[in-house]
Coordinates of C-alpha atoms and ligand atoms in Angstrom, one line a residue:
M278 CA 0.0 0.0 0.0
N279 CA 1.3 3.4 -1.0
K280 CA 1.0 5.8 2.0
K281 CA 1.5 9.5 1.4
F282 CA 4.1 11.3 3.5
L283 CA 4.9 14.4 1.6
D284 CA 2.8 17.1 -0.2
L285 CA 4.8 19.6 -2.3
G286 CA 1.8 21.3 -3.7
Y287 CA 1.1 22.0 -7.4
Q288 CA 4.3 22.0 -9.5
P289 CA 5.1 22.6 -13.1
L290 CA 7.1 20.2 -15.2
A291 CA 10.7 20.7 -14.0
N292 CA 12.7 20.9 -17.2
K293 CA 10.2 23.0 -19.2
Y294 CA 11.7 26.5 -19.3
L295 CA 9.4 29.0 -21.0
K296 CA 10.5 32.2 -22.7
N297 CA 7.6 34.4 -21.4
Y298 CA 5.8 34.4 -18.1
K299 CA 2.4 32.9 -18.0
K300 CA 0.3 31.9 -15.0
L301 CA 0.1 28.1 -15.2
S302 CA -3.1 26.2 -14.5
F303 CA -3.7 22.7 -13.2
K304 CA -6.9 22.6 -15.2
K305 CA -4.8 22.8 -18.4
N306 CA -2.4 20.1 -17.2
E307 CA 0.4 22.6 -16.8
L308 CA 0.6 22.1 -13.0
Y309 CA 0.5 18.8 -11.3
K310 CA 0.0 17.8 -7.7
L311 CA 3.4 16.6 -6.4
T312 CA 2.8 14.2 -3.6
V313 CA 5.1 11.4 -2.5
G314 CA 4.2 8.0 -1.0
F315 CA 5.9 5.0 0.7
N316 CA 4.9 1.5 -0.3
T317 CA 4.8 -0.4 3.0
R318 CA 5.1 -3.7 1.2
T319 CA 7.8 -3.1 -1.4
K320 CA 9.5 -0.2 0.6
L321 CA 9.6 1.9 -2.6
V322 CA 9.2 5.7 -2.5
S323 CA 7.4 7.1 -5.5
L324 CA 5.3 10.0 -6.7
I325 CA 1.6 9.4 -6.3
K326 CA 0.6 11.1 -9.6
K327 CA 2.9 10.0 -12.4
I328 CA 3.3 12.1 -15.6
P329 CA 3.5 10.3 -19.0
D330 CA 7.2 10.1 -20.1
K331 CA 6.4 11.7 -23.5
K332 CA 5.4 14.9 -21.7
M333 CA 8.8 15.1 -20.0
F334 CA 11.4 13.6 -22.3
D335 CA 11.1 15.1 -25.8
S336 CA 13.1 16.8 -28.5
T337 CA 13.7 19.9 -26.3
Y338 CA 15.1 18.3 -23.1
P339 CA 17.7 20.9 -21.9
Y340 CA 19.7 19.1 -19.3
K341 CA 23.2 18.0 -20.4
S342 CA 25.4 15.7 -18.2
S343 CA 28.6 17.2 -19.6
I344 CA 27.8 20.6 -18.1
S345 CA 29.8 20.0 -14.9
K346 CA 33.4 19.0 -14.3
T347 CA 32.3 17.0 -11.3
M348 CA 30.1 14.6 -13.4
L349 CA 32.7 14.4 -16.2
N350 CA 35.3 13.3 -13.6
S351 CA 33.0 10.8 -12.0
F352 CA 32.2 9.2 -15.4
K353 CA 35.9 9.2 -16.4
K354 CA 36.8 7.4 -13.2
L355 CA 34.0 4.9 -13.6
S356 CA 35.0 4.1 -17.2
I357 CA 38.6 3.3 -16.1
K358 CA 37.2 0.9 -13.4
I359 CA 34.8 -0.8 -15.9
K360 CA 37.5 -1.4 -18.5
K361 CA 39.9 -2.7 -15.8
Q362 CA 37.5 -4.8 -13.7
F363 CA 34.9 -6.0 -16.2
K364 CA 36.5 -5.7 -19.7
P365 CA 33.1 -5.6 -21.4
N366 CA 32.7 -6.9 -25.0
L367 CA 29.6 -4.8 -25.6
F368 CA 28.4 -2.0 -23.4
L369 CA 24.9 -0.6 -23.4
E370 CA 24.0 2.7 -21.7
I371 CA 20.3 3.5 -21.0
G372 CA 19.8 7.3 -20.9
S373 CA 23.1 8.2 -22.6
N374 CA 22.2 11.9 -22.6
D375 CA 25.0 13.9 -24.4
G376 CA 27.5 11.0 -24.1
A377 CA 29.3 12.3 -21.0
L378 CA 30.2 8.7 -20.0
I379 CA 30.1 6.9 -23.4
K380 CA 32.8 9.2 -24.8
N381 CA 35.3 7.3 -22.7
F382 CA 34.6 4.0 -24.6
T383 CA 35.4 3.0 -28.2
R384 CA 32.5 3.3 -30.7
K385 CA 32.6 -0.3 -31.8
K386 CA 31.9 -1.6 -28.3
T387 CA 29.0 0.6 -27.3
I388 CA 25.3 1.1 -27.8
C389 CA 23.4 4.2 -26.6
V390 CA 19.7 4.4 -25.7
E391 CA 18.3 7.9 -25.4
P392 CA 14.6 9.0 -25.7
C393 CA 15.3 12.8 -26.2
S394 CA 16.1 13.3 -29.9
N395 CA 18.1 16.5 -29.4
L396 CA 20.5 14.5 -27.1
A397 CA 20.5 11.3 -29.2
K398 CA 21.6 13.5 -32.1
I399 CA 24.7 14.4 -30.2
T400 CA 26.0 10.9 -29.6
K401 CA 25.0 9.9 -33.2
K402 CA 27.0 12.8 -34.5
K403 CA 30.0 11.6 -32.5
G404 CA 29.7 8.2 -34.2
Y405 CA 28.1 6.2 -31.4
F406 CA 25.3 3.8 -32.4
T407 CA 22.3 5.3 -30.7
Y408 CA 18.7 4.2 -30.4
N409 CA 16.5 7.2 -30.1
N410 CA 13.9 5.4 -28.0
Y411 CA 12.4 5.0 -24.5
W412 CA 13.7 2.0 -22.6
N413 CA 11.0 -0.7 -22.8
L414 CA 10.4 -4.4 -23.7
S415 CA 9.8 -3.8 -27.4
L416 CA 13.2 -2.0 -27.8
A417 CA 14.9 -4.7 -25.7
K418 CA 13.4 -7.4 -28.1
K419 CA 14.7 -5.5 -31.1
I420 CA 18.2 -5.2 -29.5
K421 CA 18.2 -8.9 -28.5
Q422 CA 17.6 -9.9 -32.2
K423 CA 20.7 -8.0 -33.2
Y424 CA 23.1 -8.5 -30.3
N425 CA 23.6 -11.5 -28.0
N426 CA 26.7 -10.5 -26.2
I427 CA 25.8 -7.4 -24.2
D428 CA 27.8 -8.0 -21.0
L429 CA 27.6 -4.6 -19.4
V430 CA 24.5 -2.4 -19.0
Y431 CA 24.7 1.0 -17.3
A432 CA 22.2 3.6 -16.3
A433 CA 22.9 6.7 -14.3
N434 CA 20.0 8.9 -13.1
T435 CA 17.7 7.2 -15.6
L436 CA 15.7 4.2 -14.3
T437 CA 14.1 6.2 -11.5
H438 CA 12.6 8.3 -14.3
I439 CA 10.7 5.4 -15.9
N440 CA 7.2 4.5 -14.7
D441 CA 7.1 0.8 -15.2
L442 CA 10.0 -0.6 -13.2
N443 CA 9.0 -4.2 -13.8
E444 CA 9.2 -3.7 -17.5
V445 CA 12.6 -1.9 -17.0
F446 CA 14.2 -4.9 -15.3
K447 CA 12.5 -7.5 -17.5
S448 CA 13.9 -5.7 -20.5
I449 CA 17.4 -5.5 -19.0
S450 CA 17.3 -9.2 -18.0
L451 CA 16.4 -10.1 -21.6
I452 CA 19.4 -8.5 -23.2
L453 CA 22.0 -9.0 -20.5
D454 CA 24.5 -11.9 -21.0
K455 CA 24.2 -14.6 -18.4
N456 CA 27.5 -13.5 -16.9
G457 CA 26.9 -9.9 -17.5
V458 CA 26.9 -7.0 -15.1
L459 CA 24.3 -4.2 -14.6
I460 CA 25.5 -0.9 -13.0
I461 CA 22.9 1.6 -11.8
E462 CA 23.5 4.9 -10.0
D463 CA 20.9 7.2 -8.6
P464 CA 20.4 9.5 -5.6
S465 CA 20.2 7.6 -2.3
F466 CA 17.0 8.0 -0.4
L467 CA 19.0 7.6 2.9
E468 CA 21.1 10.7 1.9
C469 CA 18.0 12.5 0.8
I470 CA 16.3 12.0 4.1
K471 CA 19.4 12.8 6.1
K472 CA 20.0 16.1 4.2
V473 CA 16.2 16.9 4.0
S474 CA 16.9 17.4 0.2
Y475 CA 13.3 17.2 -0.7
D476 CA 14.1 19.0 -4.0
Q477 CA 15.1 15.6 -5.3
F478 CA 11.3 15.2 -5.8
Y479 CA 10.0 16.7 -9.0
N480 CA 7.9 15.1 -11.7
E481 CA 10.9 13.4 -13.5
H482 CA 12.0 11.6 -10.3
I483 CA 9.1 9.1 -10.2
Y484 CA 11.1 7.0 -7.7
I485 CA 13.9 7.5 -5.3
F486 CA 15.6 4.2 -4.5
S487 CA 16.8 2.9 -1.3
A488 CA 19.0 -0.2 -1.4
I489 CA 16.2 -1.9 0.4
S490 CA 13.6 -1.1 -2.2
L491 CA 15.8 -1.8 -5.1
K492 CA 16.8 -5.2 -3.7
N493 CA 13.1 -6.1 -3.4
L494 CA 12.6 -5.1 -7.0
I495 CA 15.6 -6.9 -8.6
T496 CA 15.1 -10.1 -6.7
K497 CA 11.9 -10.6 -8.7
F498 CA 14.1 -10.8 -11.8
D499 CA 16.7 -13.2 -10.3
L500 CA 19.2 -10.4 -9.9
E501 CA 21.2 -9.4 -6.9
F502 CA 23.7 -6.7 -5.7
F503 CA 27.3 -7.7 -5.5
N504 CA 28.7 -4.3 -4.5
I505 CA 27.3 -0.9 -3.5
E506 CA 29.5 2.2 -3.7
K507 CA 28.7 5.5 -2.0
L508 CA 29.1 8.5 -4.3
T509 CA 29.1 12.2 -3.5
T510 CA 27.4 13.1 -6.9
H511 CA 23.9 14.6 -7.0
G512 CA 23.8 15.2 -3.3
G513 CA 24.8 11.6 -2.3
S514 CA 24.1 8.7 -4.7
L515 CA 24.6 5.0 -4.6
R516 CA 26.2 3.0 -7.4
Y517 CA 24.7 -0.5 -7.4
Y518 CA 26.6 -3.4 -9.1
I519 CA 24.2 -6.1 -10.0
K520 CA 24.5 -9.7 -11.4
R521 CA 22.3 -12.7 -11.9
I522 CA 21.8 -14.7 -8.7
A523 CA 22.8 -17.8 -10.7
N524 CA 26.2 -16.3 -11.5
K525 CA 28.4 -17.6 -8.6
K526 CA 31.7 -16.5 -10.3
I527 CA 31.3 -13.0 -8.8
K528 CA 31.4 -12.7 -5.0
V529 CA 29.0 -10.6 -3.1
M530 CA 30.9 -7.9 -1.2
K531 CA 30.4 -6.7 2.4
S532 CA 29.3 -3.3 1.2
V533 CA 25.9 -4.7 0.2
Q534 CA 25.0 -5.8 3.7
N535 CA 26.6 -2.7 5.2
Q536 CA 24.3 -0.4 3.2
L537 CA 21.2 -2.5 3.9
T538 CA 22.0 -2.5 7.6
D539 CA 22.5 1.3 7.7
E540 CA 19.2 1.8 6.0
I541 CA 17.3 -0.6 8.3
E542 CA 19.0 1.0 11.4
F543 CA 17.9 4.4 10.2
G544 CA 14.3 3.2 9.9
L545 CA 13.8 3.1 6.1
N546 CA 11.6 0.1 6.6
N547 CA 9.3 2.1 8.7
Y548 CA 6.5 4.5 7.6
N549 CA 7.1 6.7 10.8
T550 CA 10.5 7.6 9.5
Y551 CA 8.9 9.0 6.3
K552 CA 6.3 10.9 8.2
K553 CA 9.1 12.5 10.3
F554 CA 10.8 13.5 7.0
G555 CA 7.6 15.1 5.8
R556 CA 7.5 17.3 9.0
A557 CA 11.3 18.1 8.5
V558 CA 10.5 19.3 5.0
Y559 CA 7.8 21.7 6.2
K560 CA 10.2 23.1 8.8
S561 CA 12.9 23.5 6.2
K562 CA 10.5 25.5 3.9
K563 CA 9.6 27.9 6.8
N564 CA 13.2 28.5 7.7
L565 CA 14.3 29.1 4.1
I566 CA 11.6 31.6 3.5
K567 CA 12.5 33.4 6.8
I568 CA 16.2 33.6 5.7
I569 CA 15.3 35.1 2.3
K570 CA 12.7 37.5 3.8
D571 CA 15.1 38.7 6.4
I572 CA 17.7 39.5 3.7
K573 CA 15.2 41.3 1.5
Y574 CA 14.2 43.4 4.5
T575 CA 17.7 44.8 4.6
K576 CA 17.4 45.6 0.8
K577 CA 20.2 43.2 -0.2
R578 CA 20.2 41.5 -3.6
I579 CA 19.9 37.7 -4.0
I580 CA 20.3 35.7 -7.2
G581 CA 20.1 32.0 -7.9
Y582 CA 23.0 29.9 -9.2
G583 CA 22.2 26.7 -11.2
A584 CA 18.7 26.7 -12.7
T585 CA 18.2 23.1 -11.7
A586 CA 15.2 20.9 -11.9
K587 CA 15.5 20.7 -8.1
A588 CA 15.2 24.5 -7.8
T589 CA 11.8 24.3 -9.5
T590 CA 10.5 22.3 -6.6
I591 CA 11.9 24.7 -4.0
L592 CA 10.7 27.9 -5.7
N593 CA 7.2 26.6 -6.3
Y594 CA 6.8 24.9 -2.9
C595 CA 8.2 27.9 -1.0
C596 CA 6.5 30.5 -3.2
I597 CA 9.7 32.3 -4.1
D598 CA 9.4 34.7 -7.0
N599 CA 11.4 37.6 -8.6
N600 CA 10.6 39.8 -5.6
M601 CA 13.0 37.6 -3.7
I602 CA 15.4 36.3 -6.2
D603 CA 16.4 38.7 -9.0
Y604 CA 17.5 36.1 -11.5
F605 CA 19.3 32.8 -11.9
V606 CA 22.6 32.2 -13.7
D607 CA 23.3 29.0 -15.5
T608 CA 25.8 27.7 -18.1
T609 CA 23.3 25.5 -20.0
P610 CA 22.6 27.1 -23.4
D611 CA 19.0 25.8 -23.7
K612 CA 18.0 27.5 -20.4
E613 CA 19.4 30.9 -21.3
N614 CA 16.9 33.8 -21.4
K615 CA 14.1 31.6 -20.2
L616 CA 12.2 31.5 -16.9
M617 CA 12.3 29.2 -14.0
P618 CA 9.3 26.9 -14.4
G619 CA 6.2 28.3 -12.8
K620 CA 7.9 31.5 -11.8
N621 CA 8.8 34.9 -13.2
I622 CA 12.5 34.6 -12.4
Q623 CA 14.7 35.0 -15.5
I624 CA 17.7 32.7 -16.2
K625 CA 20.7 34.5 -17.5
K626 CA 23.7 33.0 -19.3
Y627 CA 26.4 32.7 -16.7
H628 CA 29.0 35.4 -16.6
K629 CA 31.2 36.4 -13.7
N630 CA 30.0 40.1 -14.1
L631 CA 26.5 39.1 -13.2
L632 CA 27.8 38.4 -9.6
V633 CA 29.5 41.8 -9.2
D634 CA 26.9 43.8 -7.2
I635 CA 25.2 40.8 -5.7
D636 CA 25.2 40.1 -1.9
Y637 CA 23.7 36.6 -1.7
I638 CA 23.5 33.6 -4.0
Y639 CA 20.9 30.9 -3.5
L640 CA 22.6 27.6 -4.5
G641 CA 20.1 25.9 -6.9
A642 CA 22.9 23.5 -7.8
W643 CA 23.9 22.8 -4.1
N644 CA 25.1 19.4 -5.3
F645 CA 27.9 21.1 -7.1
K646 CA 28.8 23.3 -4.1
D647 CA 32.5 22.4 -4.2
E648 CA 32.9 23.0 -7.9
I649 CA 31.0 26.4 -7.6
F650 CA 32.9 27.6 -4.6
K651 CA 36.2 26.9 -6.4
K652 CA 34.9 28.9 -9.3
E653 CA 33.5 31.8 -7.3
K654 CA 36.5 32.6 -5.1
A655 CA 36.3 36.3 -6.0
F656 CA 32.7 36.5 -4.9
I657 CA 33.5 34.8 -1.6
K658 CA 36.6 37.0 -1.0
R659 CA 34.7 40.2 -1.3
G660 CA 32.2 39.0 1.3
G661 CA 29.5 37.5 -0.9
K662 CA 27.4 34.8 0.9
F663 CA 25.6 31.7 -0.3
I664 CA 22.2 30.5 0.9
T665 CA 21.4 26.8 0.9
H666 CA 18.6 24.7 2.3
V667 CA 20.8 21.6 2.6
P668 CA 21.0 20.0 5.1
Y669 CA 19.1 22.8 6.7
P670 CA 18.5 26.4 5.6
K671 CA 21.5 28.5 6.3
I672 CA 23.8 31.2 5.0
I673 CA 27.4 30.1 4.2
Ligands
JHZ297 P1 21.9 19.3 -11.8 C1 18.8 17.0 -13.8 O1 18.4 17.6 -12.5 C2 17.6 16.3 -14.3 P2 19.0 19.0 -12.1 C3 17.5 14.8 -14.2 N1 16.2 14.5 -14.0 C4 18.4 14.3 -13.1 O2 18.1 13.3 -12.6 C5 19.6 15.0 -12.8 O3 19.8 16.1 -13.6 C6 20.8 14.1 -12.9 C7 24.2 24.5 -13.9 N2 25.6 24.8 -13.5 O4 23.0 18.4 -12.3 C8 24.1 23.4 -15.0 C9 26.0 26.0 -13.6 O5 25.3 26.9 -14.2 O6 22.0 19.6 -10.4 C10 22.7 22.8 -14.7 O7 21.7 23.6 -15.3 N3 27.3 26.3 -13.3 C11 18.0 14.2 -15.5 O8 18.7 20.0 -13.1 C12 22.6 22.9 -13.2 O9 23.5 23.9 -12.7 C13 28.1 25.4 -12.7 O10 29.3 25.7 -12.4 O11 18.5 19.2 -10.7 C14 23.0 21.6 -12.5 O12 21.9 20.7 -12.6 C15 27.6 24.1 -12.5 C16 28.5 23.0 -11.8 C17 26.3 23.8 -12.9 O13 20.6 18.6 -12.1

């Protein structure tokens, strides 16, 4: 049974940046109720109202994984590990985006799957074989007819965006070699709850996995974890290494039980933990609004840094508009001169000069705090301050 524990109000689609301001309406399906539930049987956390994938992932999807050095480094490191440890014959990536990971592999040995045609075009242009498709059973059957030696499947920040998880894993199981390895990485719900990073919830993130819930899911497909790595990316993620249960050549590492134990001890099996998180979110909202209002009372200027999907949740839930935040800066070309979804806050193409007479910066991309702080030494040196809501609203 899916029991609600969080209500983030009416929210627009997170990655739809409009050029001109318009008041969105839920009657016209421009705003959707964003509520989150915990399934007491499967332990899976999911949005209660799910949006059809075609509405979210289309030919205008703006997010590019290559936009940050942090992600490029993380993918580079992983590619070295994959080549050394698994030596794959044929590598398939689900949700290859702009090829931030795949570019570390040779073209002959790779297959990309990407539903957004603007992104699929990028990897195609670079010479990587790319299926411009959603990941589903009919695509998996097509791939299976052509290839029978896919021994590594990888998906980062992708599977939690797909509604039918049973179909997702059935499809992976169909194409994966019997000794093959599946690697998945996604934000960790344990980290999300510890950091009260409720902005991980927006319409694209249909699910947030815990190791407990993912274990329950993959077991149905005769799959099991053999390693779980903790990552600092995207605010604290887990990288799950998965194999078929029947494959005894690969040993299951201690890290698997360690993660499961940590989650059980924290109470992730328990609905009360989720209800407590819901209350912490409400408190976080109130405190963030107070910080921003107090600053505005002193007539100081605040801008946003990183027009993230996550920031859409914050702005709309906390009712923050351009009376509070003057504008956002962002390096993504497709977000330039557009507005934060649901709000009248403009996004400007990042330039150092835009920070010159600014007193405070709200960190929309708090998950890249280290990278941003390194870049904005001059702002910090002259006394500029950052505002964040993670792990609790504060000025840094
Ligand atoms: P970032 C997206 O979420 C959507 P978002 C998606 N659903 C998902 O799961 C995650 O990515 C993985 C900008 N930036 O990664 C670039 C700067 O301007 O936190 C991006 O617009 N300057 C697929 O949008 C944004 O911040 C910088 O120096 O929440 C970061 O977006 C840096 C480092 C970033 O994901």
